[in-house]
mmCIF file of C-alpha atoms in Angstrom:
data_model
loop_
_atom_site.group_PDB
_atom_site.id
_atom_site.type_symbol
_atom_site.label_atom_id
_atom_site.label_comp_id
_atom_site.label_asym_id
_atom_site.label_seq_id
_atom_site.Cartn_x
_atom_site.Cartn_y
_atom_site.Cartn_z
ATOM 1 C CA UNK C 1 11.862 -25.004 62.515
ATOM 2 C CA UNK C 2 13.961 -28.402 63.217
ATOM 3 C CA UNK C 3 15.558 -27.762 66.603
ATOM 4 C CA UNK C 4 19.572 -26.833 66.637
ATOM 5 C CA UNK C 5 20.694 -30.231 68.385
ATOM 6 C CA UNK C 6 18.619 -31.985 65.870
ATOM 7 C CA UNK C 7 19.974 -30.251 63.025
ATOM 8 C CA UNK C 8 23.476 -30.676 64.236
ATOM 9 C CA UNK C 9 22.685 -34.921 64.386
ATOM 10 C CA UNK C 10 21.254 -34.596 61.324
ATOM 11 C CA UNK C 11 24.912 -32.499 59.787
ATOM 12 C CA UNK C 12 26.821 -35.101 61.351
ATOM 13 C CA UNK C 13 24.572 -38.001 60.160
ATOM 14 C CA UNK C 14 25.627 -36.606 56.836
ATOM 15 C CA UNK C 15 29.001 -36.332 56.816
ATOM 16 C CA UNK C 16 29.602 -40.017 57.854
ATOM 17 C CA UNK C 17 27.146 -40.616 54.931
ATOM 18 C CA UNK C 18 29.752 -38.372 52.759
ATOM 19 C CA UNK C 19 33.051 -39.880 54.425
ATOM 20 C CA UNK C 20 31.825 -44.297 54.542
ATOM 21 C CA UNK C 21 30.892 -42.746 50.015
ATOM 22 C CA UNK C 22 34.394 -41.500 49.604
ATOM 23 C CA UNK C 23 36.564 -44.492 51.710
ATOM 24 C CA UNK C 24 34.322 -46.222 49.773
ATOM 25 C CA UNK C 25 35.470 -45.264 46.180
ATOM 26 C CA UNK C 26 39.306 -45.109 47.201
ATOM 27 C CA UNK C 27 39.002 -48.500 48.621
ATOM 28 C CA UNK C 28 37.537 -50.035 45.666
ATOM 29 C CA UNK C 29 40.748 -49.853 43.284
ATOM 30 C CA UNK C 30 42.727 -51.528 46.385
ATOM 31 C CA UNK C 31 40.230 -54.000 46.776
ATOM 32 C CA UNK C 32 40.062 -55.234 43.744
ATOM 33 C CA UNK C 33 43.791 -55.417 42.982
ATOM 34 C CA UNK C 34 43.269 -57.127 46.500
ATOM 35 C CA UNK C 35 40.579 -59.707 45.504
ATOM 36 C CA UNK C 36 42.507 -59.897 42.090
ATOM 37 C CA UNK C 37 45.587 -60.979 43.293
ATOM 38 C CA UNK C 38 43.951 -62.809 46.408
ATOM 39 C CA UNK C 39 42.357 -65.288 44.558
ATOM 40 C CA UNK C 40 45.524 -65.957 42.129
ATOM 41 C CA UNK C 41 47.352 -67.311 45.129
ATOM 42 C CA UNK C 42 44.349 -69.174 46.207
ATOM 43 C CA UNK C 43 45.193 -70.740 42.668
ATOM 44 C CA UNK C 44 49.092 -70.676 42.900
ATOM 45 C CA UNK C 45 49.453 -74.393 41.165
ATOM 46 C CA UNK C 46 46.723 -75.128 39.695
ATOM 47 C CA UNK C 47 47.385 -71.360 37.384
ATOM 48 C CA UNK C 48 51.424 -72.689 37.269
ATOM 49 C CA UNK C 49 52.334 -69.190 39.004
ATOM 50 C CA UNK C 50 55.407 -70.487 40.579
ATOM 51 C CA UNK C 51 56.532 -71.970 37.151
ATOM 52 C CA UNK C 52 55.985 -69.899 34.891
ATOM 53 C CA UNK C 53 58.105 -66.537 35.056
ATOM 54 C CA UNK C 54 58.175 -63.238 33.426
ATOM 55 C CA UNK C 55 59.900 -62.450 30.141
ATOM 56 C CA UNK C 56 58.339 -59.112 29.519
ATOM 57 C CA UNK C 57 61.833 -56.693 29.123
ATOM 58 C CA UNK C 58 60.582 -53.222 30.199
ATOM 59 C CA UNK C 59 58.881 -55.008 33.159
ATOM 60 C CA UNK C 60 61.493 -56.667 33.950
ATOM 61 C CA UNK C 61 63.723 -53.459 33.433
ATOM 62 C CA UNK C 62 60.642 -52.024 35.757
ATOM 63 C CA UNK C 63 61.091 -54.313 38.925
ATOM 64 C CA UNK C 64 65.597 -53.985 38.133
ATOM 65 C CA UNK C 65 65.714 -57.680 37.534
ATOM 66 C CA UNK C 66 69.566 -56.814 37.016
ATOM 67 C CA UNK C 67 71.275 -59.624 36.042
ATOM 68 C CA UNK C 68 75.388 -60.208 37.815
ATOM 69 C CA UNK C 69 77.856 -58.314 35.855
ATOM 70 C CA UNK C 70 80.054 -61.739 35.874
ATOM 71 C CA UNK C 71 80.513 -65.209 35.688
ATOM 72 C CA UNK C 72 82.780 -67.915 36.552
ATOM 73 C CA UNK C 73 83.274 -71.256 34.772
ATOM 74 C CA UNK C 74 85.858 -74.067 34.206
ATOM 75 C CA UNK C 75 86.290 -75.422 30.377
ATOM 76 C CA UNK C 76 87.149 -79.113 29.634
ATOM 77 C CA UNK C 77 87.137 -80.748 26.319
ATOM 78 C CA UNK C 78 85.134 -79.047 24.277
ATOM 79 C CA UNK C 79 82.226 -77.898 27.156
ATOM 80 C CA UNK C 80 82.239 -75.199 29.373
ATOM 81 C CA UNK C 81 79.987 -75.172 32.796
ATOM 82 C CA UNK C 82 79.475 -71.419 33.518
ATOM 83 C CA UNK C 83 78.237 -69.843 37.202
ATOM 84 C CA UNK C 84 75.737 -66.608 37.032
ATOM 85 C CA UNK C 85 75.098 -66.940 40.945
ATOM 86 C CA UNK C 86 72.937 -68.899 41.585
ATOM 87 C CA UNK C 87 72.147 -70.562 38.547
ATOM 88 C CA UNK C 88 74.489 -73.301 36.456
ATOM 89 C CA UNK C 89 74.433 -73.818 33.161
ATOM 90 C CA UNK C 90 76.970 -76.686 31.207
ATOM 91 C CA UNK C 91 77.611 -75.511 27.924
ATOM 92 C CA UNK C 92 73.176 -75.100 26.945
ATOM 93 C CA UNK C 93 72.138 -77.023 29.206
ATOM 94 C CA UNK C 94 70.851 -75.521 33.270
ATOM 95 C CA UNK C 95 71.886 -77.746 36.167
ATOM 96 C CA UNK C 96 69.575 -78.486 38.643
ATOM 97 C CA UNK C 97 69.590 -76.199 41.950
ATOM 98 C CA UNK C 98 71.070 -73.744 42.901
ATOM 99 C CA UNK C 99 75.089 -72.546 43.151
ATOM 100 C CA UNK C 100 76.994 -69.730 44.923
ATOM 101 C CA UNK C 101 80.357 -71.260 43.968
ATOM 102 C CA UNK C 102 82.198 -73.941 40.971
ATOM 103 C CA UNK C 103 85.805 -75.641 41.781
ATOM 104 C CA UNK C 104 86.329 -77.675 38.724
ATOM 105 C CA UNK C 105 85.379 -79.614 35.397
ATOM 106 C CA UNK C 106 86.828 -82.614 34.097
ATOM 107 C CA UNK C 107 86.595 -85.231 31.154
ATOM 108 C CA UNK C 108 86.748 -88.700 32.672
ATOM 109 C CA UNK C 109 85.696 -91.969 30.543
ATOM 110 C CA UNK C 110 83.131 -90.565 28.325
ATOM 111 C CA UNK C 111 81.911 -88.267 31.786
ATOM 112 C CA UNK C 112 81.528 -84.957 32.674
ATOM 113 C CA UNK C 113 82.904 -83.811 36.753
ATOM 114 C CA UNK C 114 81.679 -80.611 37.876
ATOM 115 C CA UNK C 115 82.655 -79.947 41.239
ATOM 116 C CA UNK C 116 81.304 -77.307 43.998
ATOM 117 C CA UNK C 117 82.837 -76.798 47.675
ATOM 118 C CA UNK C 118 81.139 -79.507 49.051
ATOM 119 C CA UNK C 119 79.627 -81.491 46.037
ATOM 120 C CA UNK C 120 80.965 -83.690 43.152
ATOM 121 C CA UNK C 121 78.320 -83.762 40.153
ATOM 122 C CA UNK C 122 79.215 -87.195 37.670
ATOM 123 C CA UNK C 123 77.272 -86.242 34.215
ATOM 124 C CA UNK C 124 77.202 -87.446 30.731
ATOM 125 C CA UNK C 125 78.792 -85.870 28.078
ATOM 126 C CA UNK C 126 74.631 -84.133 27.259
ATOM 127 C CA UNK C 127 74.528 -83.248 31.117
ATOM 128 C CA UNK C 128 72.218 -85.391 31.979
ATOM 129 C CA UNK C 129 73.040 -86.266 35.818
ATOM 130 C CA UNK C 130 74.817 -89.471 36.567
ATOM 131 C CA UNK C 131 75.386 -89.487 40.075
ATOM 132 C CA UNK C 132 75.354 -86.677 43.349
ATOM 133 C CA UNK C 133 78.225 -87.018 45.694
ATOM 134 C CA UNK C 134 78.483 -85.346 49.028
ATOM 135 C CA UNK C 135 80.299 -85.860 52.567
ATOM 136 C CA UNK C 136 78.036 -88.358 53.636
ATOM 137 C CA UNK C 137 78.876 -90.175 50.863
ATOM 138 C CA UNK C 138 82.440 -90.182 52.115
ATOM 139 C CA UNK C 139 83.646 -87.061 49.762
ATOM 140 C CA UNK C 140 86.529 -85.157 51.111
ATOM 141 C CA UNK C 141 84.560 -81.683 52.036
ATOM 142 C CA UNK C 142 85.670 -78.349 51.032
ATOM 143 C CA UNK C 143 86.755 -78.760 47.398
ATOM 144 C CA UNK C 144 89.259 -75.794 46.084
ATOM 145 C CA UNK C 145 90.115 -77.797 42.685
ATOM 146 C CA UNK C 146 89.643 -80.876 40.824
ATOM 147 C CA UNK C 147 91.844 -82.564 38.182
ATOM 148 C CA UNK C 148 93.104 -86.020 36.471
ATOM 149 C CA UNK C 149 96.078 -87.550 36.280
ATOM 150 C CA UNK C 150 97.934 -88.900 33.999
ATOM 151 C CA UNK C 151 96.210 -92.356 34.042
ATOM 152 C CA UNK C 152 92.517 -91.108 33.917
ATOM 153 C CA UNK C 153 91.957 -90.727 37.127
ATOM 154 C CA UNK C 154 90.512 -88.264 39.366
ATOM 155 C CA UNK C 155 91.866 -85.864 41.979
ATOM 156 C CA UNK C 156 91.102 -83.476 44.237
ATOM 157 C CA UNK C 157 92.585 -80.810 46.392
ATOM 158 C CA UNK C 158 91.254 -79.773 50.247
ATOM 159 C CA UNK C 159 92.448 -78.205 53.408
ATOM 160 C CA UNK C 160 93.567 -81.278 54.151
ATOM 161 C CA UNK C 161 95.493 -82.250 50.772
ATOM 162 C CA UNK C 162 95.244 -84.114 48.006
ATOM 163 C CA UNK C 163 92.801 -87.428 47.306
ATOM 164 C CA UNK C 164 92.950 -89.670 43.997
ATOM 165 C CA UNK C 165 89.326 -91.610 43.175
ATOM 166 C CA UNK C 166 89.069 -95.006 42.439
ATOM 167 C CA UNK C 167 87.769 -96.026 38.795
ATOM 168 C CA UNK C 168 83.773 -95.891 39.984
ATOM 169 C CA UNK C 169 85.134 -92.343 42.320
ATOM 170 C CA UNK C 170 83.594 -93.963 44.816
ATOM 171 C CA UNK C 171 86.323 -94.410 47.447
ATOM 172 C CA UNK C 172 89.302 -91.846 48.027
ATOM 173 C CA UNK C 173 92.767 -92.345 48.525
ATOM 174 C CA UNK C 174 94.765 -89.637 50.073
ATOM 175 C CA UNK C 175 97.672 -88.898 48.548
ATOM 176 C CA UNK C 176 99.951 -86.505 46.641
ATOM 177 C CA UNK C 177 99.957 -86.674 42.466
ATOM 178 C CA UNK C 178 100.866 -84.702 39.711
ATOM 179 C CA UNK C 179 97.699 -83.990 37.841
ATOM 180 C CA UNK C 180 96.453 -81.721 35.539
ATOM 181 C CA UNK C 181 94.555 -79.234 37.913
ATOM 182 C CA UNK C 182 91.191 -77.992 35.597
ATOM 183 C CA UNK C 183 91.149 -73.516 35.242
ATOM 184 C CA UNK C 184 89.004 -70.815 35.833
ATOM 185 C CA UNK C 185 88.009 -68.635 32.596
ATOM 186 C CA UNK C 186 85.895 -65.890 31.807
ATOM 187 C CA UNK C 187 83.319 -66.410 29.601
ATOM 188 C CA UNK C 188 83.614 -64.088 26.445
ATOM 189 C CA UNK C 189 80.853 -60.999 25.941
ATOM 190 C CA UNK C 190 78.323 -63.149 23.805
ATOM 191 C CA UNK C 191 77.951 -66.022 26.470
ATOM 192 C CA UNK C 192 77.529 -64.345 28.934
ATOM 193 C CA UNK C 193 75.076 -61.512 27.434
ATOM 194 C CA UNK C 194 73.409 -64.704 26.647
ATOM 195 C CA UNK C 195 73.163 -66.285 30.118
ATOM 196 C CA UNK C 196 72.707 -62.794 31.607
ATOM 197 C CA UNK C 197 69.316 -62.937 29.360
ATOM 198 C CA UNK C 198 68.548 -66.270 30.069
ATOM 199 C CA UNK C 199 69.153 -65.303 34.004
ATOM 200 C CA UNK C 200 66.133 -62.271 33.500
ATOM 201 C CA UNK C 201 63.809 -64.913 32.222
ATOM 202 C CA UNK C 202 63.891 -67.086 34.784
ATOM 203 C CA UNK C 203 64.191 -64.219 37.558
ATOM 204 C CA UNK C 204 61.032 -63.395 38.538
ATOM 205 C CA UNK C 205 57.558 -66.171 38.517
ATOM 206 C CA UNK C 206 54.722 -64.592 37.778
ATOM 207 C CA UNK C 207 53.302 -66.074 41.709
ATOM 208 C CA UNK C 208 56.322 -63.915 43.174
ATOM 209 C CA UNK C 209 54.850 -61.029 41.654
ATOM 210 C CA UNK C 210 51.361 -61.660 42.513
ATOM 211 C CA UNK C 211 52.219 -61.722 45.816
ATOM 212 C CA UNK C 212 54.575 -58.229 45.859
ATOM 213 C CA UNK C 213 51.172 -57.014 44.453
ATOM 214 C CA UNK C 214 49.252 -58.244 46.774
ATOM 215 C CA UNK C 215 51.417 -56.903 49.976
ATOM 216 C CA UNK C 216 52.676 -54.588 48.341
ATOM 217 C CA UNK C 217 55.805 -54.893 48.420
ATOM 218 C CA UNK C 218 56.604 -54.209 45.286
ATOM 219 C CA UNK C 219 56.418 -50.624 45.967
ATOM 220 C CA UNK C 220 58.918 -51.183 48.734
ATOM 221 C CA UNK C 221 57.849 -50.154 52.512
ATOM 222 C CA UNK C 222 55.550 -47.655 51.001
ATOM 223 C CA UNK C 223 53.745 -49.962 49.634
ATOM 224 C CA UNK C 224 53.073 -51.548 52.427
ATOM 225 C CA UNK C 225 52.429 -49.311 54.070
ATOM 226 C CA UNK C 226 49.307 -48.352 51.199
ATOM 227 C CA UNK C 227 48.301 -51.294 51.995
ATOM 228 C CA UNK C 228 48.087 -51.175 55.408
ATOM 229 C CA UNK C 229 46.293 -48.299 54.412
ATOM 230 C CA UNK C 230 43.776 -50.005 52.243
ATOM 231 C CA UNK C 231 43.336 -52.354 55.281
ATOM 232 C CA UNK C 232 42.620 -49.436 57.892
ATOM 233 C CA UNK C 233 40.109 -48.320 54.631
ATOM 234 C CA UNK C 234 37.747 -51.439 54.871
ATOM 235 C CA UNK C 235 37.731 -51.399 58.402
ATOM 236 C CA UNK C 236 36.474 -47.858 58.113
ATOM 237 C CA UNK C 237 34.319 -49.218 55.973
ATOM 238 C CA UNK C 238 32.505 -52.022 57.266
ATOM 239 C CA UNK C 239 32.246 -50.045 60.762
ATOM 240 C CA UNK C 240 30.754 -46.978 58.927
ATOM 241 C CA UNK C 241 28.739 -49.439 56.883
ATOM 242 C CA UNK C 242 26.772 -50.814 60.051
ATOM 243 C CA UNK C 243 25.722 -47.999 61.585
ATOM 244 C CA UNK C 244 24.421 -46.890 58.961
ATOM 245 C CA UNK C 245 22.763 -49.910 58.665
ATOM 246 C CA UNK C 246 21.829 -49.918 62.274
ATOM 247 C CA UNK C 247 20.676 -46.413 62.218
ATOM 248 C CA UNK C 248 17.886 -46.874 58.391
ATOM 249 C CA UNK C 249 16.703 -50.014 61.044
ATOM 250 C CA UNK C 250 16.539 -48.073 64.553
ATOM 251 C CA UNK C 251 14.438 -45.272 62.008
ATOM 252 C CA UNK C 252 12.318 -47.452 59.651
ATOM 253 C CA UNK C 253 11.233 -49.742 63.342
ATOM 254 C CA UNK C 254 10.813 -46.364 64.775
ATOM 255 C CA UNK C 255 7.767 -45.477 61.998
ATOM 256 C CA UNK C 256 6.363 -48.161 62.015
ATOM 257 C CA UNK C 257 5.707 -47.525 65.790
ATOM 258 C CA UNK J 1 48.335 -68.096 70.107
ATOM 259 C CA UNK J 2 49.501 -71.654 72.158
ATOM 260 C CA UNK J 3 48.199 -73.174 68.812
ATOM 261 C CA UNK J 4 50.001 -70.738 66.236
ATOM 262 C CA UNK J 5 53.854 -71.529 68.258
ATOM 263 C CA UNK J 6 52.758 -75.236 68.849
ATOM 264 C CA UNK J 7 52.268 -75.657 64.725
ATOM 265 C CA UNK J 8 55.784 -73.645 64.598
ATOM 266 C CA UNK J 9 57.044 -75.717 66.818
ATOM 267 C CA UNK J 10 56.295 -78.734 64.912
ATOM 268 C CA UNK J 11 57.346 -77.199 62.078
ATOM 269 C CA UNK J 12 60.955 -76.414 63.562
ATOM 270 C CA UNK J 13 61.005 -79.672 65.027
ATOM 271 C CA UNK J 14 59.727 -81.953 62.228
ATOM 272 C CA UNK J 15 63.136 -80.580 60.153
ATOM 273 C CA UNK J 16 66.667 -83.048 61.411
ATOM 274 C CA UNK J 17 69.322 -85.092 60.732
ATOM 275 C CA UNK J 18 68.544 -88.756 62.800
ATOM 276 C CA UNK J 19 71.054 -90.227 61.574
ATOM 277 C CA UNK J 20 74.203 -89.593 59.382
ATOM 278 C CA UNK J 21 74.103 -92.583 56.521
ATOM 279 C CA UNK J 22 77.495 -93.255 57.355
ATOM 280 C CA UNK J 23 77.317 -94.494 60.424
ATOM 281 C CA UNK J 24 73.664 -96.371 58.984
ATOM 282 C CA UNK J 25 76.061 -97.955 57.024
ATOM 283 C CA UNK J 26 78.487 -98.588 59.420
ATOM 284 C CA UNK J 27 75.919 -100.126 61.935
ATOM 285 C CA UNK J 28 74.359 -101.815 59.591
ATOM 286 C CA UNK J 29 77.838 -104.103 58.958
ATOM 287 C CA UNK J 30 78.881 -103.712 62.684
ATOM 288 C CA UNK J 31 81.839 -101.094 62.401
ATOM 289 C CA UNK J 32 82.536 -102.921 59.385
ATOM 290 C CA UNK J 33 80.712 -102.349 56.384
ATOM 291 C CA UNK J 34 81.966 -103.253 52.821
ATOM 292 C CA UNK J 35 83.666 -101.109 49.582
ATOM 293 C CA UNK J 36 80.618 -99.468 48.390
ATOM 294 C CA UNK J 37 79.385 -100.442 44.612
ATOM 295 C CA UNK J 38 77.163 -98.993 41.966
ATOM 296 C CA UNK J 39 74.108 -100.853 40.071
ATOM 297 C CA UNK J 40 74.086 -98.529 36.467
ATOM 298 C CA UNK J 41 70.352 -97.954 35.674
ATOM 299 C CA UNK J 42 70.290 -99.521 33.092
ATOM 300 C CA UNK J 43 67.701 -99.744 30.271
ATOM 301 C CA UNK J 44 65.888 -102.862 31.379
ATOM 302 C CA UNK J 45 66.212 -101.494 35.363
ATOM 303 C CA UNK J 46 65.095 -97.762 34.186
ATOM 304 C CA UNK J 47 61.502 -97.868 33.127
ATOM 305 C CA UNK J 48 61.153 -100.398 36.539
ATOM 306 C CA UNK J 49 61.753 -97.804 39.023
ATOM 307 C CA UNK J 50 60.020 -95.238 37.283
ATOM 308 C CA UNK J 51 57.249 -97.033 37.387
ATOM 309 C CA UNK J 52 58.263 -97.499 40.758
ATOM 310 C CA UNK J 53 58.010 -93.898 41.803
ATOM 311 C CA UNK J 54 56.225 -92.448 39.505
ATOM 312 C CA UNK J 55 58.667 -90.597 37.534
ATOM 313 C CA UNK J 56 62.538 -91.064 36.043
ATOM 314 C CA UNK J 57 64.843 -91.669 39.136
ATOM 315 C CA UNK J 58 67.099 -88.213 39.179
ATOM 316 C CA UNK J 59 70.468 -89.813 39.054
ATOM 317 C CA UNK J 60 71.628 -92.907 36.327
ATOM 318 C CA UNK J 61 73.547 -95.024 38.914
ATOM 319 C CA UNK J 62 73.006 -96.039 42.244
ATOM 320 C CA UNK J 63 75.435 -96.925 45.312
ATOM 321 C CA UNK J 64 75.134 -99.864 47.637
ATOM 322 C CA UNK J 65 76.631 -102.313 50.841
ATOM 323 C CA UNK J 66 76.306 -105.263 50.379
ATOM 324 C CA UNK J 67 77.573 -108.596 52.003
ATOM 325 C CA UNK J 68 76.519 -112.364 51.694
ATOM 326 C CA UNK J 69 73.025 -111.518 51.528
ATOM 327 C CA UNK J 70 72.359 -108.584 52.452
ATOM 328 C CA UNK J 71 72.328 -104.720 51.402
ATOM 329 C CA UNK J 72 72.743 -101.519 52.428
ATOM 330 C CA UNK J 73 70.684 -98.822 50.059
ATOM 331 C CA UNK J 74 71.031 -95.291 51.158
ATOM 332 C CA UNK J 75 67.566 -93.267 48.642
ATOM 333 C CA UNK J 76 66.606 -89.682 48.688
ATOM 334 C CA UNK J 77 62.421 -89.546 47.394
ATOM 335 C CA UNK J 78 61.033 -86.022 47.314
ATOM 336 C CA UNK J 79 57.419 -86.195 49.595
ATOM 337 C CA UNK J 80 56.176 -82.889 48.870
ATOM 338 C CA UNK J 81 59.085 -80.182 48.206
ATOM 339 C CA UNK J 82 62.392 -81.733 50.238
ATOM 340 C CA UNK J 83 63.996 -85.132 49.638
ATOM 341 C CA UNK J 84 63.688 -87.400 51.912
ATOM 342 C CA UNK J 85 66.900 -89.967 53.120
ATOM 343 C CA UNK J 86 65.978 -92.891 54.219
ATOM 344 C CA UNK J 87 68.642 -96.205 55.274
ATOM 345 C CA UNK J 88 67.371 -99.134 53.588
ATOM 346 C CA UNK J 89 68.611 -103.066 54.653
ATOM 347 C CA UNK J 90 67.399 -105.903 52.980
ATOM 348 C CA UNK J 91 68.303 -109.357 53.769
ATOM 349 C CA UNK J 92 67.569 -112.425 51.389
ATOM 350 C CA UNK J 93 65.050 -110.627 49.719
ATOM 351 C CA UNK J 94 63.413 -109.278 52.400
ATOM 352 C CA UNK J 95 63.334 -105.479 53.925
ATOM 353 C CA UNK J 96 65.383 -105.628 57.306
ATOM 354 C CA UNK J 97 64.723 -102.243 58.435
ATOM 355 C CA UNK J 98 64.265 -98.953 57.651
ATOM 356 C CA UNK J 99 64.448 -95.551 58.657
ATOM 357 C CA UNK J 100 64.687 -91.802 58.114
ATOM 358 C CA UNK J 101 68.322 -90.457 58.018
ATOM 359 C CA UNK J 102 67.475 -86.590 57.293
ATOM 360 C CA UNK J 103 63.847 -84.865 57.073
ATOM 361 C CA UNK J 104 63.671 -81.937 55.613
ATOM 362 C CA UNK J 105 60.005 -81.244 54.941
ATOM 363 C CA UNK J 106 58.202 -78.943 57.301
ATOM 364 C CA UNK J 107 55.420 -81.749 57.806
ATOM 365 C CA UNK J 108 55.006 -85.356 57.881
ATOM 366 C CA UNK J 109 58.020 -86.415 59.895
ATOM 367 C CA UNK J 110 56.152 -88.770 61.745
ATOM 368 C CA UNK J 111 57.298 -91.459 59.488
ATOM 369 C CA UNK J 112 60.313 -91.473 61.481
ATOM 370 C CA UNK J 113 58.988 -93.198 64.379
ATOM 371 C CA UNK J 114 59.545 -97.198 64.560
ATOM 372 C CA UNK J 115 55.780 -97.609 65.188
ATOM 373 C CA UNK J 116 55.127 -96.840 61.395
ATOM 374 C CA UNK J 117 58.864 -98.227 59.854
ATOM 375 C CA UNK J 118 58.022 -101.738 61.722
ATOM 376 C CA UNK J 119 55.585 -102.331 59.220
ATOM 377 C CA UNK J 120 57.401 -102.570 56.932
ATOM 378 C CA UNK J 121 59.665 -105.559 58.858
ATOM 379 C CA UNK J 122 59.898 -108.562 56.368
ATOM 380 C CA UNK J 123 57.688 -106.969 53.654
ATOM 381 C CA UNK J 124 59.399 -108.472 50.279
ATOM 382 C CA UNK J 125 57.956 -107.340 46.591
ATOM 383 C CA UNK J 126 55.107 -109.047 44.491
ATOM 384 C CA UNK J 127 55.288 -109.253 41.028
ATOM 385 C CA UNK J 128 53.983 -106.319 40.033
ATOM 386 C CA UNK J 129 56.938 -104.508 42.551
ATOM 387 C CA UNK J 130 54.383 -104.060 45.357
ATOM 388 C CA UNK J 131 54.784 -104.651 48.761
ATOM 389 C CA UNK J 132 53.495 -108.132 50.053
ATOM 390 C CA UNK J 133 51.840 -106.704 53.548
ATOM 391 C CA UNK J 134 50.046 -103.601 54.311
ATOM 392 C CA UNK J 135 51.332 -101.099 55.659
ATOM 393 C CA UNK J 136 48.614 -98.479 57.469
ATOM 394 C CA UNK J 137 49.318 -95.097 56.083
ATOM 395 C CA UNK J 138 49.471 -91.416 58.712
ATOM 396 C CA UNK J 139 46.785 -89.112 58.191
ATOM 397 C CA UNK J 140 49.211 -85.630 57.892
ATOM 398 C CA UNK J 141 51.936 -87.011 57.004
ATOM 399 C CA UNK J 142 50.500 -89.215 53.358
ATOM 400 C CA UNK J 143 53.256 -87.477 51.063
ATOM 401 C CA UNK J 144 56.014 -88.292 53.400
ATOM 402 C CA UNK J 145 54.680 -91.771 53.765
ATOM 403 C CA UNK J 146 53.849 -92.415 49.952
ATOM 404 C CA UNK J 147 57.749 -91.569 49.369
ATOM 405 C CA UNK J 148 59.252 -93.985 52.342
ATOM 406 C CA UNK J 149 56.747 -96.580 50.954
ATOM 407 C CA UNK J 150 58.050 -96.130 46.738
ATOM 408 C CA UNK J 151 61.547 -95.861 48.370
ATOM 409 C CA UNK J 152 61.390 -99.648 50.275
ATOM 410 C CA UNK J 153 59.809 -101.074 47.059
ATOM 411 C CA UNK J 154 62.396 -99.564 45.064
ATOM 412 C CA UNK J 155 65.118 -101.013 47.249
ATOM 413 C CA UNK J 156 64.137 -104.249 47.407
ATOM 414 C CA UNK J 157 63.549 -103.925 43.472
ATOM 415 C CA UNK J 158 67.140 -102.784 43.422
ATOM 416 C CA UNK J 159 68.086 -105.901 45.589
ATOM 417 C CA UNK J 160 66.883 -108.042 43.632
ATOM 418 C CA UNK J 161 68.541 -107.246 41.144
ATOM 419 C CA UNK J 162 72.208 -107.004 42.252
ATOM 420 C CA UNK J 163 74.235 -109.753 42.753
ATOM 421 C CA UNK J 164 75.341 -109.929 46.059
ATOM 422 C CA UNK J 165 78.681 -111.187 46.730
ATOM 423 C CA UNK J 166 79.654 -113.392 49.109
ATOM 424 C CA UNK J 167 82.661 -111.924 50.608
ATOM 425 C CA UNK J 168 82.689 -111.914 54.188
ATOM 426 C CA UNK J 169 82.017 -108.368 55.448
#
């Protein structure tokens, strides 16, 4: 007959085994997810995860990737610039960078001038960048609108007044002139739908998705708690595993003595 | 914890505007800069600029200020992720001064110290579009060093392409 305290200890010991086993099973799934996503993130650049975007409509719907409902744009001589925040398209070509507002588009001497409150971009008719002007280049700040004079000079308006550019669009002179100002327009439904589709297809990179999976943020705050739980389970497993190993070893040592 | 705070501090302090580009141009011409001019990157200039930068130039024209044999260039180049704005003065085909004006990267700002930038003084361009004098790198700032070296070579090349006017400032 076994001693009651020894029996108790054995039972306790057995339950630790069982806990270790089931916690291990539970943690295995999350560990697998952490390991696979962690490996992918470690090779983020090599795998091009930041540059490859998710195109699958079903997945994008599930992840609530929704393009802005409205866009605003400007037209000039058969060209149009449309902003679907934060991205900007000139005709069908996307203009590099992120934008929150555009203030005009003017065609001048075979070039297109695109303005935002703090910047002028001089572009070829094909949308290639010729030059970019900012306040550090002497450009008057906070541009409200742009236009062109009858003589073909660029004019901008900001809270301080109107400024006319020289021929090279380098130097500015403060003066009031009659100008034909660039006017905003709302893109038609077909253009808007096409741009919304493009917007969705470049909104979420594989890198961001994997990072969300890794941190659990894909499920919001709950997901983070689940991943915290996984970390706690792993901590428990390492402690219980070590304890089981130590006990077995001590027992063996006792027997050999 | 101290190491963490120091590393965060370094990241924060690395970024900054060290001199307004307009002020750099003003200073270069003792407060009386000439009007800005344009160098168009024509089909003969673009391939060389591309070779120096190891990528296509982002714009098709470059602004500069010149008087007599001196020219001033404000150029941008990406170090790792962000553009570094550099002011460069060339005098008679040799680098007179190079200064980091805006540093936007999170690390590698050691390139702004005179101990680094002074190495460029009096450097000119070889026929292979390389600097004719050695510039020592900085460990931990390799990409920033590379960007500054490229811009110095580019400014020297552009300077050689312009016809510097002999107007007084």
